[in-house]
mmCIF file of C-alpha atoms (C1' of nucleotides) in Angstrom:
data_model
loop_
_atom_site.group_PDB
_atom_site.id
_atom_site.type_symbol
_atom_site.label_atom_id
_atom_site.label_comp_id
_atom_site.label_asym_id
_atom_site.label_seq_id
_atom_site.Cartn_x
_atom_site.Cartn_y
_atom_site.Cartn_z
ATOM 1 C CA UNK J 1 22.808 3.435 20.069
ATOM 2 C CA UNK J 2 21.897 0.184 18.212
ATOM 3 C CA UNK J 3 20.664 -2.418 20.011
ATOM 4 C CA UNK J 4 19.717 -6.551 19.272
ATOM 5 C CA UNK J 5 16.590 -7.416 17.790
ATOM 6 C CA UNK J 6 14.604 -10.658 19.158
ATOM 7 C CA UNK J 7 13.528 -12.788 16.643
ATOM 8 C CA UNK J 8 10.140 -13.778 16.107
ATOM 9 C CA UNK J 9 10.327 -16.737 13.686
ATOM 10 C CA UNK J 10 9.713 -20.324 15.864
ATOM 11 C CA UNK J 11 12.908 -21.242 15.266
ATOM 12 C CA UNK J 12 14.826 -20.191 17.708
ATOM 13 C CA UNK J 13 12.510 -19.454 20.781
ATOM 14 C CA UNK J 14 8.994 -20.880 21.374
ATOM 15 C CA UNK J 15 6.671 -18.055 21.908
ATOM 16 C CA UNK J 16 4.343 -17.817 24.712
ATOM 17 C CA UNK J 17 1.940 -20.689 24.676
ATOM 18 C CA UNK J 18 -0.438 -19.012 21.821
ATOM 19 C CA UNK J 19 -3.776 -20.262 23.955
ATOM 20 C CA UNK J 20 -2.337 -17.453 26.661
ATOM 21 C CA UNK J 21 -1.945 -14.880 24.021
ATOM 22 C CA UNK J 22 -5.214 -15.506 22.862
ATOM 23 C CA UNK J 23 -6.868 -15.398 26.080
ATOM 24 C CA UNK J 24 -5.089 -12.241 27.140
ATOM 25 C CA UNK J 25 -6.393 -10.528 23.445
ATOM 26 C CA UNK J 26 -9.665 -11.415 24.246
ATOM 27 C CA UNK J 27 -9.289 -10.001 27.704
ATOM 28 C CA UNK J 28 -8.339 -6.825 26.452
ATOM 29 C CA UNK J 29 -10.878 -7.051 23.601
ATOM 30 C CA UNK J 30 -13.616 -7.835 26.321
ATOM 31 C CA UNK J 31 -12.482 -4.327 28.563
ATOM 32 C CA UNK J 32 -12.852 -1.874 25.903
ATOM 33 C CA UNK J 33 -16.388 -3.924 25.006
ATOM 34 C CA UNK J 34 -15.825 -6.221 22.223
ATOM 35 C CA UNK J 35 -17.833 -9.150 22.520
ATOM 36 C CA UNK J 36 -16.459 -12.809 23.162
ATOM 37 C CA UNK J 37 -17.206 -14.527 19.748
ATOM 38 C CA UNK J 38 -16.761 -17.880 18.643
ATOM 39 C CA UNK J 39 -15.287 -16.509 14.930
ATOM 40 C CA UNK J 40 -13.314 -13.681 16.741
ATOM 41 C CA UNK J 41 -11.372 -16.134 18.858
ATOM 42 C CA UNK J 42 -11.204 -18.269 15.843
ATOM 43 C CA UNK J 43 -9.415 -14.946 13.735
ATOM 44 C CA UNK J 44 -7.104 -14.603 16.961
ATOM 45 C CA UNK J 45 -5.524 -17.452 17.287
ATOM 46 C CA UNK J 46 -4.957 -18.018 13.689
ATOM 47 C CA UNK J 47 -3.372 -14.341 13.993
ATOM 48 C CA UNK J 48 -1.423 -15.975 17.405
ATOM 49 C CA UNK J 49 -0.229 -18.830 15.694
ATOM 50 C CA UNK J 50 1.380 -17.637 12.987
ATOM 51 C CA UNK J 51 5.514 -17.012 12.920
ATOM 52 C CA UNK J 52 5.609 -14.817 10.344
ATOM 53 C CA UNK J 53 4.047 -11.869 8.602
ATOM 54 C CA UNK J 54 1.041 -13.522 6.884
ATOM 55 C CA UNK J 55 -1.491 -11.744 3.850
ATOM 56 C CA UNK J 56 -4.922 -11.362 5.154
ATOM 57 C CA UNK J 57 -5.951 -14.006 2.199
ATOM 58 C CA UNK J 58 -3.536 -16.282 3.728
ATOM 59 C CA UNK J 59 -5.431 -15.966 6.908
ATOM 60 C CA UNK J 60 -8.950 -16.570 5.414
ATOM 61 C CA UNK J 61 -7.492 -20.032 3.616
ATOM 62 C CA UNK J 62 -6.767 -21.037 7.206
ATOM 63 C CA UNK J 63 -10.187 -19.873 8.331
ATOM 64 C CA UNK J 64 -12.640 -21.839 6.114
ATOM 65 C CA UNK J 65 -15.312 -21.976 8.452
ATOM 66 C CA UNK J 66 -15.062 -18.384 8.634
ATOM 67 C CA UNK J 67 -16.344 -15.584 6.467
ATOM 68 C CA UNK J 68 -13.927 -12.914 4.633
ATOM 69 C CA UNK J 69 -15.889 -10.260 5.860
ATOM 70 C CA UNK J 70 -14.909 -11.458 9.272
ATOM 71 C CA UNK J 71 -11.681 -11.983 8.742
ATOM 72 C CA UNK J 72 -10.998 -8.991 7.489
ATOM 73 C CA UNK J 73 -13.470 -6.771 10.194
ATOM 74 C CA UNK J 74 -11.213 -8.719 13.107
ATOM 75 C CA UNK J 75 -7.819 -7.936 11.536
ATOM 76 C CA UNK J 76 -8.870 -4.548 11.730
ATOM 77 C CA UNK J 77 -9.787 -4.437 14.990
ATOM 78 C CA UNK J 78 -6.709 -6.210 15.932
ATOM 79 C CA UNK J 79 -4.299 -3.219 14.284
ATOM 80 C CA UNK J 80 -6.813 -0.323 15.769
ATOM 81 C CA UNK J 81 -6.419 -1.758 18.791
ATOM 82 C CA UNK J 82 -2.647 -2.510 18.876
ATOM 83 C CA UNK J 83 -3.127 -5.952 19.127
ATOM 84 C CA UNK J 84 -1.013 -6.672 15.432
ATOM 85 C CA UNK J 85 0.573 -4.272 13.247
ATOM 86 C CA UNK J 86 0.677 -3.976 9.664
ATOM 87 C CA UNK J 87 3.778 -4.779 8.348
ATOM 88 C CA UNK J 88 4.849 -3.688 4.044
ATOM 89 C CA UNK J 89 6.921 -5.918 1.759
ATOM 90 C CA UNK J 90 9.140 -4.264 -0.402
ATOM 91 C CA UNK J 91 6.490 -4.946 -3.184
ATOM 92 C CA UNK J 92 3.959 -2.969 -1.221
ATOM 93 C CA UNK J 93 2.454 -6.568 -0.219
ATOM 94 C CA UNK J 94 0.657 -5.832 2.542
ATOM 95 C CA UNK J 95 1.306 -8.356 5.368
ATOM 96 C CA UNK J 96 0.103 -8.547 9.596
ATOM 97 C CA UNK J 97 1.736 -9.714 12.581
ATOM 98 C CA UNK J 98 0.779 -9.814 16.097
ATOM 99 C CA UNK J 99 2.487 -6.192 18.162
ATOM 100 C CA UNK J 100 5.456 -7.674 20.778
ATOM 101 C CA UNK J 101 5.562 -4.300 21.949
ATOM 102 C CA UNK J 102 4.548 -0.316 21.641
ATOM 103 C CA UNK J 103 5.967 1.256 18.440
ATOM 104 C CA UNK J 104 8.909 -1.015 16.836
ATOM 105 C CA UNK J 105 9.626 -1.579 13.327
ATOM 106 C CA UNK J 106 10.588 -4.488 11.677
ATOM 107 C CA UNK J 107 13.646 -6.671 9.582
ATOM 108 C CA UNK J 108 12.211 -8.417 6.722
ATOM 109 C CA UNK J 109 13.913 -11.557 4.894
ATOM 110 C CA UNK J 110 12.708 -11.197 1.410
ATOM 111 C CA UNK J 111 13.917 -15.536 1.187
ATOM 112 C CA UNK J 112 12.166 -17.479 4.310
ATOM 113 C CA UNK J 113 9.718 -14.344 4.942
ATOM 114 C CA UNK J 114 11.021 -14.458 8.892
ATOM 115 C CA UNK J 115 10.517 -10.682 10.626
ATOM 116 C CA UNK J 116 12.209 -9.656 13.250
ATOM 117 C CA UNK J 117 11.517 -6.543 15.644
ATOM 118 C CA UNK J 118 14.691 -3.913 14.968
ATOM 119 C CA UNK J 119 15.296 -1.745 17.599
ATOM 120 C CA UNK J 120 17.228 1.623 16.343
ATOM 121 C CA UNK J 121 16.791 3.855 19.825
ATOM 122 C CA UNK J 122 17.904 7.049 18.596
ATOM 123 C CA UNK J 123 16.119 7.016 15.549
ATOM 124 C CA UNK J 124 13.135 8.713 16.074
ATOM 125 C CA UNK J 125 14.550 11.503 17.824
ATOM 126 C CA UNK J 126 17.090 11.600 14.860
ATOM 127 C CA UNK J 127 14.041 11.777 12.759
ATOM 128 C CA UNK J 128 12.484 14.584 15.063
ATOM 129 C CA UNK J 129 15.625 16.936 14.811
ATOM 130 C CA UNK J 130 15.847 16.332 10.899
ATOM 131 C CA UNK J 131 12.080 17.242 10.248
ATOM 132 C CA UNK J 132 12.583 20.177 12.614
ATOM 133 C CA UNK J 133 15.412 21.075 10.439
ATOM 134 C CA UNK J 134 13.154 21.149 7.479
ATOM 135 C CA UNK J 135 10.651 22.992 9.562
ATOM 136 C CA UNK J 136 8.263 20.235 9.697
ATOM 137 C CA UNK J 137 6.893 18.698 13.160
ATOM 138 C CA UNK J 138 7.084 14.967 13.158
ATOM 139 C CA UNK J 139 3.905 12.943 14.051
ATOM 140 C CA UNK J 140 4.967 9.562 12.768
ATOM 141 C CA UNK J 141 6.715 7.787 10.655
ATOM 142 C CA UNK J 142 6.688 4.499 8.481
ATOM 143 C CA UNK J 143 10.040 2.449 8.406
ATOM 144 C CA UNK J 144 10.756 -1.054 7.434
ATOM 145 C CA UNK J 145 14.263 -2.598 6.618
ATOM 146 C CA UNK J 146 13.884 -5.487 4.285
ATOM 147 C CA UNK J 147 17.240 -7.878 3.514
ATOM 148 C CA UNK J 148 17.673 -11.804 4.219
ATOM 149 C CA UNK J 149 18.142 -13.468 7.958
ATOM 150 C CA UNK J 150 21.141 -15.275 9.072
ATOM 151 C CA UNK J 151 19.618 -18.152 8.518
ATOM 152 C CA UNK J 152 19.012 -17.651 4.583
ATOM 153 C CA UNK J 153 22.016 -15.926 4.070
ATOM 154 C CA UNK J 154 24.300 -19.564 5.093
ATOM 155 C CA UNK J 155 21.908 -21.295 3.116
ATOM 156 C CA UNK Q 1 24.818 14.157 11.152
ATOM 157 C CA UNK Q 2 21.385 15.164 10.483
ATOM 158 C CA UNK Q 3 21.092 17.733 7.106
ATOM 159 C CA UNK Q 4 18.311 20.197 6.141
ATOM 160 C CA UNK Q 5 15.752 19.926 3.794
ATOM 161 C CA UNK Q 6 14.492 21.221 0.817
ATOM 162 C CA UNK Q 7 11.166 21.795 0.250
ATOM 163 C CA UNK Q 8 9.108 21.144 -2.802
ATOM 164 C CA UNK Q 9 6.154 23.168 -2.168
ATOM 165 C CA UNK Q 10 6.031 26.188 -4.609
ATOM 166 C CA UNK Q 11 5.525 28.111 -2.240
ATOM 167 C CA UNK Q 12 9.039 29.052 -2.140
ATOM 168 C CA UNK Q 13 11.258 27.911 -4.815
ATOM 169 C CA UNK Q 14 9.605 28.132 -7.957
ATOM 170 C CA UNK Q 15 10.891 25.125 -9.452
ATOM 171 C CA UNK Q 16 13.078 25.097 -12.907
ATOM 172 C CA UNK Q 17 11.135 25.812 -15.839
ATOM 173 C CA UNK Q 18 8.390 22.675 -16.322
ATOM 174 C CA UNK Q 19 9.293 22.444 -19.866
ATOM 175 C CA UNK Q 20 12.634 22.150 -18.959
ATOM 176 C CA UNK Q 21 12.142 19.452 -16.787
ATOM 177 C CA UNK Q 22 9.886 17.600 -19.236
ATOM 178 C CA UNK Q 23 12.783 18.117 -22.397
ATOM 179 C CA UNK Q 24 14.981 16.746 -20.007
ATOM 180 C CA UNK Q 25 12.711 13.263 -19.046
ATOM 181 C CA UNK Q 26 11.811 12.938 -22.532
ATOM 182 C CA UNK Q 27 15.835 12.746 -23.516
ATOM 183 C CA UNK Q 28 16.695 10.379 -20.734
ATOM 184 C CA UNK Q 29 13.698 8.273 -21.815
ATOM 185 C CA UNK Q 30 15.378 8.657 -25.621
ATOM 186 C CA UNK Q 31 18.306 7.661 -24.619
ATOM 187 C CA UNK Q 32 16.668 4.405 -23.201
ATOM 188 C CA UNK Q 33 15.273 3.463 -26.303
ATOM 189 C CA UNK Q 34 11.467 4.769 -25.387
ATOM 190 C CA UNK Q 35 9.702 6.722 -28.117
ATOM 191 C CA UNK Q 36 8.685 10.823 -27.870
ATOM 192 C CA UNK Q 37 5.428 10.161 -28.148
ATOM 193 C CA UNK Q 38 2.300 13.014 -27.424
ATOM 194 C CA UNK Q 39 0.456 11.053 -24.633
ATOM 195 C CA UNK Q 40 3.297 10.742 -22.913
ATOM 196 C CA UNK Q 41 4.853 13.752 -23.142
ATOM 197 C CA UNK Q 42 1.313 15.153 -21.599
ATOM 198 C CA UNK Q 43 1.932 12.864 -18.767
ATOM 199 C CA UNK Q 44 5.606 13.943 -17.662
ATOM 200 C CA UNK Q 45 4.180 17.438 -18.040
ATOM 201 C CA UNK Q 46 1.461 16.650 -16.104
ATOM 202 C CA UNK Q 47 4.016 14.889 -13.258
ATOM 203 C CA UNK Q 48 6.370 17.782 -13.524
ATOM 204 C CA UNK Q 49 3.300 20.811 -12.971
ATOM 205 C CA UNK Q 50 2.397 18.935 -9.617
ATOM 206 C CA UNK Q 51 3.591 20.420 -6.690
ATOM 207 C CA UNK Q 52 2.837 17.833 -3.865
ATOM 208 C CA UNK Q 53 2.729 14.191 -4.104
ATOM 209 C CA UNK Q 54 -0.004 12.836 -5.949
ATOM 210 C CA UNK Q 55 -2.142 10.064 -6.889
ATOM 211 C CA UNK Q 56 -2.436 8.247 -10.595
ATOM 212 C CA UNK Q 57 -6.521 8.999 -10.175
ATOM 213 C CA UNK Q 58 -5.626 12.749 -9.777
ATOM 214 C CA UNK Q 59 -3.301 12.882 -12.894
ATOM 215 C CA UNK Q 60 -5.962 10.960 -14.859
ATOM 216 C CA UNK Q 61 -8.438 13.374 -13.744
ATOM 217 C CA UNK Q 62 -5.814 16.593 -15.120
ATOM 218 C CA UNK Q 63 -5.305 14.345 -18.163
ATOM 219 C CA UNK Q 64 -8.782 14.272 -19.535
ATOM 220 C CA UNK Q 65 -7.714 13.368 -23.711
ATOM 221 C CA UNK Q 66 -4.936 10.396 -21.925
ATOM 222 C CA UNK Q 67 -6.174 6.913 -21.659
ATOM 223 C CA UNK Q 68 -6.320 5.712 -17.790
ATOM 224 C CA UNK Q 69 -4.084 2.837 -18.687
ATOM 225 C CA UNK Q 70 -1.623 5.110 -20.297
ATOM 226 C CA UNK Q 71 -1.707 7.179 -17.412
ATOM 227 C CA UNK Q 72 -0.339 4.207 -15.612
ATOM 228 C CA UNK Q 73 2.015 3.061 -17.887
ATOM 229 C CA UNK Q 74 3.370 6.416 -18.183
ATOM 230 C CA UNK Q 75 3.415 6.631 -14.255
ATOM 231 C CA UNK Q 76 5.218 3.393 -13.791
ATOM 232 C CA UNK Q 77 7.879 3.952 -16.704
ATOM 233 C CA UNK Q 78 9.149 7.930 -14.242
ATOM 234 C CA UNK Q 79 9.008 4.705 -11.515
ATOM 235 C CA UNK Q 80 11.173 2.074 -12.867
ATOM 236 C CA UNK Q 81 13.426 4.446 -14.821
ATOM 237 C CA UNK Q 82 13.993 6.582 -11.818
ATOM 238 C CA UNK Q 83 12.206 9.778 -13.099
ATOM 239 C CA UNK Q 84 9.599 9.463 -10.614
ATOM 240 C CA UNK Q 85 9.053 8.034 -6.964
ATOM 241 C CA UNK Q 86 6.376 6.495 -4.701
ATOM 242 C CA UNK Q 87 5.394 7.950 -1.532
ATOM 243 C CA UNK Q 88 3.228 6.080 0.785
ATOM 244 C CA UNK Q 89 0.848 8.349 3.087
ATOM 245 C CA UNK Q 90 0.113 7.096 6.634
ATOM 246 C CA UNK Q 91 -2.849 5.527 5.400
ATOM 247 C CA UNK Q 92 -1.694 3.890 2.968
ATOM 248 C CA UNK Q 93 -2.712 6.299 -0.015
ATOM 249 C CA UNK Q 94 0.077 5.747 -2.608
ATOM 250 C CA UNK Q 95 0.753 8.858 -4.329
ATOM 251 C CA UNK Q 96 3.905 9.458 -7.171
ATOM 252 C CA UNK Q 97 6.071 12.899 -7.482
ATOM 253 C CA UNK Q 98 9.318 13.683 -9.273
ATOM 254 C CA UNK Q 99 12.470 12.424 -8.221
ATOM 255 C CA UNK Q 100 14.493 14.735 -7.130
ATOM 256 C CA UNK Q 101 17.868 13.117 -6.511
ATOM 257 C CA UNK Q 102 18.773 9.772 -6.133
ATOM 258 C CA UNK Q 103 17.811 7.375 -3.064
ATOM 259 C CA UNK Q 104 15.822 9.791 -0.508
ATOM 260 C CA UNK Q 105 12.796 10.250 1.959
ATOM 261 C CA UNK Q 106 10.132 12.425 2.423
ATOM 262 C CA UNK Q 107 8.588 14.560 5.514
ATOM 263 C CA UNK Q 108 5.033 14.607 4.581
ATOM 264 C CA UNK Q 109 2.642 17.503 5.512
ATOM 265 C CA UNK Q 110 -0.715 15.543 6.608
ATOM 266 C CA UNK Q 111 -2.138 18.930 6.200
ATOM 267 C CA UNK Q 112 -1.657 20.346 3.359
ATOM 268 C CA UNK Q 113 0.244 17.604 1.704
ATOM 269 C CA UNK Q 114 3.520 19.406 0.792
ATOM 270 C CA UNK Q 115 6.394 16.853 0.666
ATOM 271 C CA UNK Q 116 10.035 17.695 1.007
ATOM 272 C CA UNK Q 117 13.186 15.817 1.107
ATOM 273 C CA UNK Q 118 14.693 14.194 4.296
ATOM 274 C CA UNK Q 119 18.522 13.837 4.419
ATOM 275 C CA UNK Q 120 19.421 11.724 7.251
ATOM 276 C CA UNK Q 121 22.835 10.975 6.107
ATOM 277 C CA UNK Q 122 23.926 8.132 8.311
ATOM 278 C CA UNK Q 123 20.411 6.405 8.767
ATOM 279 C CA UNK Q 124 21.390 4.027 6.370
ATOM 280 C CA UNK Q 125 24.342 3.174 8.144
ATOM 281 C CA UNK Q 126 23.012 3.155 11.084
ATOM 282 C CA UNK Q 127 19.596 0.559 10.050
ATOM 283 C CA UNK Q 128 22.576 -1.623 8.356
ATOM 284 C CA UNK Q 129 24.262 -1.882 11.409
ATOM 285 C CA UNK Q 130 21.015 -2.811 13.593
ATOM 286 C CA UNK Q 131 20.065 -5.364 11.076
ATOM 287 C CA UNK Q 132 23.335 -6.752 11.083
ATOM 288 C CA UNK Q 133 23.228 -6.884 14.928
ATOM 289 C CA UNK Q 134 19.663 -8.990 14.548
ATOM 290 C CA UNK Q 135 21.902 -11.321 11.633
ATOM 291 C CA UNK Q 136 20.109 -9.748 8.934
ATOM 292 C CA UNK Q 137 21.808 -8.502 5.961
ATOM 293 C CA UNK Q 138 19.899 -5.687 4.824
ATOM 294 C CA UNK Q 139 19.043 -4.920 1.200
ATOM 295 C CA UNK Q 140 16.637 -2.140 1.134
ATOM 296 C CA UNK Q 141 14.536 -0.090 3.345
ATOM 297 C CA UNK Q 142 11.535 2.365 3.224
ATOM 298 C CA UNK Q 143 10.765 5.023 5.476
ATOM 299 C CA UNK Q 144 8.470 8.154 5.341
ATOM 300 C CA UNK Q 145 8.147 10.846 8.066
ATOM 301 C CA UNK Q 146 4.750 12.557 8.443
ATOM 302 C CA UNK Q 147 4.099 15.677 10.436
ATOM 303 C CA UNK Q 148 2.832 19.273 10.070
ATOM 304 C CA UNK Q 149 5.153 21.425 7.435
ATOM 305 C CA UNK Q 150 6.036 24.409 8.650
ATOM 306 C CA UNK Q 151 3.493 26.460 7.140
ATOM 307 C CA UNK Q 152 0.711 24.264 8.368
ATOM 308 C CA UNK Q 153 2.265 24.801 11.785
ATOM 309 C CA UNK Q 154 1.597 28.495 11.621
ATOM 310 C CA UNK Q 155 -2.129 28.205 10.609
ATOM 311 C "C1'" DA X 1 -34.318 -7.810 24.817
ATOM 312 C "C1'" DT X 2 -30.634 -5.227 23.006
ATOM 313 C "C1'" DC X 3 -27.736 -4.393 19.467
ATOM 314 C "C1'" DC X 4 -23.101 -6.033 18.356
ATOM 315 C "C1'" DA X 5 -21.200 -9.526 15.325
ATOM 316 C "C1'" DT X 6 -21.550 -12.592 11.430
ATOM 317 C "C1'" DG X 7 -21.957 -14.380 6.690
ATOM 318 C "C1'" DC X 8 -22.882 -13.891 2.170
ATOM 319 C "C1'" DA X 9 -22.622 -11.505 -1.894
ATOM 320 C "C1'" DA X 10 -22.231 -7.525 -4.191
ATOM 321 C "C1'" DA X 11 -19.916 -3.358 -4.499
ATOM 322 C "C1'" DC X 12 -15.680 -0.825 -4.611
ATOM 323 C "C1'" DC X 13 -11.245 1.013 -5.586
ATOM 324 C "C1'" DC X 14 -7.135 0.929 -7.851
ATOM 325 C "C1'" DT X 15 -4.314 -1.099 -11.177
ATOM 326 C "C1'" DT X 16 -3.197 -4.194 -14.880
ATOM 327 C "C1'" DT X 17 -4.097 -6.591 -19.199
ATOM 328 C "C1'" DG X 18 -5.892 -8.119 -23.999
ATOM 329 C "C1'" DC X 19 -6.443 -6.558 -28.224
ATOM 330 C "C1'" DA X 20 -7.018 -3.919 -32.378
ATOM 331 C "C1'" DG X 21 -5.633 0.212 -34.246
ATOM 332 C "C1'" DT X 22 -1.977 4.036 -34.401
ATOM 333 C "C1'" DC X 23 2.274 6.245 -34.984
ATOM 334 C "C1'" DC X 24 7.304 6.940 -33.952
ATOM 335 C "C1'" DA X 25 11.956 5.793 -35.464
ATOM 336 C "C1'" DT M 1 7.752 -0.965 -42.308
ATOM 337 C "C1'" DG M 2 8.006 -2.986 -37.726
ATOM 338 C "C1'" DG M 3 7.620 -2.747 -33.242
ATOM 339 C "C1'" DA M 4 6.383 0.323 -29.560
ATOM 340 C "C1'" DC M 5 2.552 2.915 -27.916
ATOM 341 C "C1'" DT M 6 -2.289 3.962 -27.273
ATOM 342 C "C1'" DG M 7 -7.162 3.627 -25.977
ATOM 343 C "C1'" DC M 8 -10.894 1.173 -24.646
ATOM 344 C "C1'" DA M 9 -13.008 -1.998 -21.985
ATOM 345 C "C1'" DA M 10 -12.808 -5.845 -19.382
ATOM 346 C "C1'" DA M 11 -10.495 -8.476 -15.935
ATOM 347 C "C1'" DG M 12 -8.150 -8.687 -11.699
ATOM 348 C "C1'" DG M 13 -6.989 -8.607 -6.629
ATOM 349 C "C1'" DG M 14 -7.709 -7.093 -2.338
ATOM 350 C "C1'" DT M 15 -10.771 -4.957 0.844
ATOM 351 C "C1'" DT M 16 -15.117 -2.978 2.351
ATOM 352 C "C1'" DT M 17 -20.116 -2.640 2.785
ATOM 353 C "C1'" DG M 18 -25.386 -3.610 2.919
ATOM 354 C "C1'" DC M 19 -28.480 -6.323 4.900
ATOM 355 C "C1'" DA M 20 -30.873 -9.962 7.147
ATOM 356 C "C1'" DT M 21 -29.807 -13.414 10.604
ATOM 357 C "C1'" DG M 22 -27.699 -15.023 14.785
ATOM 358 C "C1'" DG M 23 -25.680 -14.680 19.332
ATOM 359 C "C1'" DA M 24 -23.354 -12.414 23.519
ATOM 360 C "C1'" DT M 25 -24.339 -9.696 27.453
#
DNA sequence: ATCCATGCAAACCCTTTGCAGTCCA
DNA sequence: TGGACTGCAAAGGGTTTGCATGGAT
């Protein structure tokens, strides 16, 4: 019913070499014919090397040579694609992170900022059967679950 | 496990008397120490005469003699003092409506945009347990279900 | 040679804030 | 009467857009 959740801060296990996850973005960019751009790439693997959920500000301080309008344009074309999700702070601070998989949702540490994918398997359908109940048909849903990681919890 | 809804929509229920419902804000407000004042007590009615969610722009609109800012204000006092809850539309339109019990969700109708309470009773439970699996202690969560409402179905 | 992508700046939207005047309690 | 509340307008932040230039295919 519940199961783990892997954890994406750097931590505890190195990601995939982020020049791999780049390339493979711009792969999949490339087939559905986005062009190969030197400030794209730049927006990806700024997006590929972060550990945790980062503001799209945040991303444009570590861009300098790029515009805002750029930024901005390829961080939307990242989430319309699938490429990164958007990911809400309890605040309503809105936050991006690349996708690990399909449709997931996330554990938030309000301390260190570390997410985590959380993997509840029978809650959409749990979802489904309580809209039904209402009379409503489910098409979607938003969840995030916001708290503090192990590590910030022994500190 | 999973518990029905009730909707919101006046399409049914008619919902207690608005001035009922406003008397009744106004005293809890009292009893917090926050002044009867006529601006305000436009903007609870206001709140309490919507039927679906809405957004602080509408309410200014239906509030033509109220101040914008005291629109706001009035909007995030119902917030922070519980009268009043956020609801966050799959785009990310954030639009207010009365509370109507304590901690709850919503099943949005992207259609028509009737809202009506989701009662999942063990989802908490169950996302405390799934963080706790990941090491995370949870502390909050937020989750919306969007869909069709019944009626909408129909059409 | 296309025409998509970029950069800049301005525009935009939504919300909050500063401040002087107003009005409950 | 004092402090909370209001209204206006201006500021704020976060994101998008218009437009001329530049670059990938």
């Amino acid at each position: 019913m519940i199961a783990a959740a892997n954890k994406h801060s750097d931590h505890e296990h190195p990601r995939p070499r982020s020049a791999a996850v780049v390339a493979d973005i711009i792969s999949q960019l490339s087939d559905l014919g986005y062009r190969d751009t030197e400030p794209r790439r730049l927006v990806i693997s700024a997006v590929a090397a972060q550990s945790n959920p980062f503001t799209a500000e945040e991303l444009c301080a570590s861009l300098p040579c790029v515009g805002r309008a750029t930024v901005y344009r390829g961080l939307r074309l990242l989430v319309e694609t699938g490429q990164a999700c958007r990911v809400l702070l309890e605040d309503h601070d809105l936050r991006y992170q690349l996708s690990h998989q399909g449709h997931h949702h996330h554990l938030l540490c309000g301390v260190c900022g570390a997410s985590a994918d959380l993997e509840v398997c029978h809650a959409e359908d749990m979802l489904r059967e309580a809209a039904a109940a209402a009379g409503f048909r489910m098409s979607g849903h938003w969840l995030e679950v916001f708290g503090q990681c192990g590590e910030c919890i022994e500190d």
